Amino acid sequence: MDQVKLFNEYLNQQGLKNTSQRMVILEAFLASDSHLSTEELYLQLRADHPKIGYATVHRTLKLFAECGIAAERNFGDGQTRFEPVHGEEHHDHLICTKCGLIIEFEEPQIEKLQESVAAAHHFTIKNHRLELYGLCAACAADGQ
Amino acid sequence: MDQVKLFNEYLNQQGLKNTSQRMVILEAFLASDSHLSTEELYLQLRADHPKIGYATVHRTLKLFAECGIAAERNFGDGQTRFEPVHGEEHHDHLICTKCGLIIEFEEPQIEKLQESVAAAHHFTIKNHRLELYGLCAACAADGQ
DNA sequence: AAGAAATTGAAAACGATTTTCAGAAACTAG
DNA sequence: CTAGTTTCTGAAAATCGTTTTCAATTTCTT
Ligand SMILES: [Mn+2]
Ligand SMILES: [Mn+2]
Ligand SMILES: [Zn+2]
Ligand SMILES: [Zn+2]
């Protein structure tokens, strides 16, 4: 699915305007490595677009999240991160606390068990977060 | 295990001093409902101990976490919460996004699957967080 | 082309947390 | 017990990521 199209449709629906800044930020966001903070994307953009302000970058990332083309993540380092959402697939994360490497995974059996836990408590799950923190292979191989 | 004893041993080890404030805060913390923010515990203490400052409450909660008698939690409401750690048991949480109810659960099968996911990626898990957000039975029964 | 409405960037405001600092309290040695 | 040393405390200020404000600019509709 075309993220740019989805975003433009969302802007129209909401009576928002399409600006050059928004397009630049969207392209940079989609092209970049995932799990970016506002700060990181802002600094990255700065090279080619020094006029774009931090506030605009942040507002735009939140717009992406609102319209569903970005997911907000929080990996406990005190910064909100954003990653592009491509299809329907949900995924969770392995996070290396030494080098910051992020590995994504899907495990349907875990999702199923989550549902059964919820059912046992008469609870309806709307969303969840599962994050496994530790050391990636490379960092574990290094001195600890 | 006696949390008070553990805390005092930790203070000694670290060359820290045992003060009346620390004891008061520890007792209130252990007696209280779990998953308290600094603010909440501070306000609760205020009734009987109006002289104890916010900074002292917060510093002391972090000390508890350092010495292992408290666990830090973050349920996405922008406040760090602390809960007493009683034994070795680990648990995860169901969180009602409407009324704030927190239900604790343990699911060994999920933990096992987490390990196998990690192993598949040559990753060593140090800790993890699993939070299921949604509606508790009562809130689901209400109008949504 | 003109007007109405939304957007932008810089700076100020926010809110949770952390630090500073001078006076108070706790511990240690004598 | 007392003096000396160290840590602690509470209030206020500082920090840090995030959000809001506001006047100027841009977009988009007539
Ligand atoms: Mn991801
Ligand atoms: Mn808990
Ligand atoms: Zn690593
Ligand atoms: Zn509820």
mmCIF file of C-alpha atoms in Angstrom, chain A residues 1 18 33 38-39 55 70 94 97 117 126 131 133:
data_model
loop_
_atom_site.group_PDB
_atom_site.id
_atom_site.type_symbol
_atom_site.label_atom_id
_atom_site.label_comp_id
_atom_site.label_asym_id
_atom_site.label_seq_id
_atom_site.Cartn_x
_atom_site.Cartn_y
_atom_site.Cartn_z
ATOM 1 C CA MET A 1 0.000 0.000 0.000
ATOM 2 C CA ASN A 18 -0.495 19.227 2.199
ATOM 3 C CA ASP A 33 15.972 3.211 9.300
ATOM 4 C CA THR A 38 12.028 13.135 16.629
ATOM 5 C CA GLU A 39 15.503 14.383 17.397
ATOM 6 C CA ALA A 55 8.347 21.311 16.162
ATOM 7 C CA ALA A 70 3.622 5.150 11.791
ATOM 8 C CA LEU A 94 14.246 -7.743 20.967
ATOM 9 C CA THR A 97 20.839 -2.920 25.866
ATOM 10 C CA VAL A 117 -4.792 -14.991 29.632
ATOM 11 C CA LYS A 126 -6.985 -3.596 22.543
ATOM 12 C CA GLU A 131 9.815 -6.174 24.597
ATOM 13 C CA TYR A 133 15.786 -6.692 26.619
#
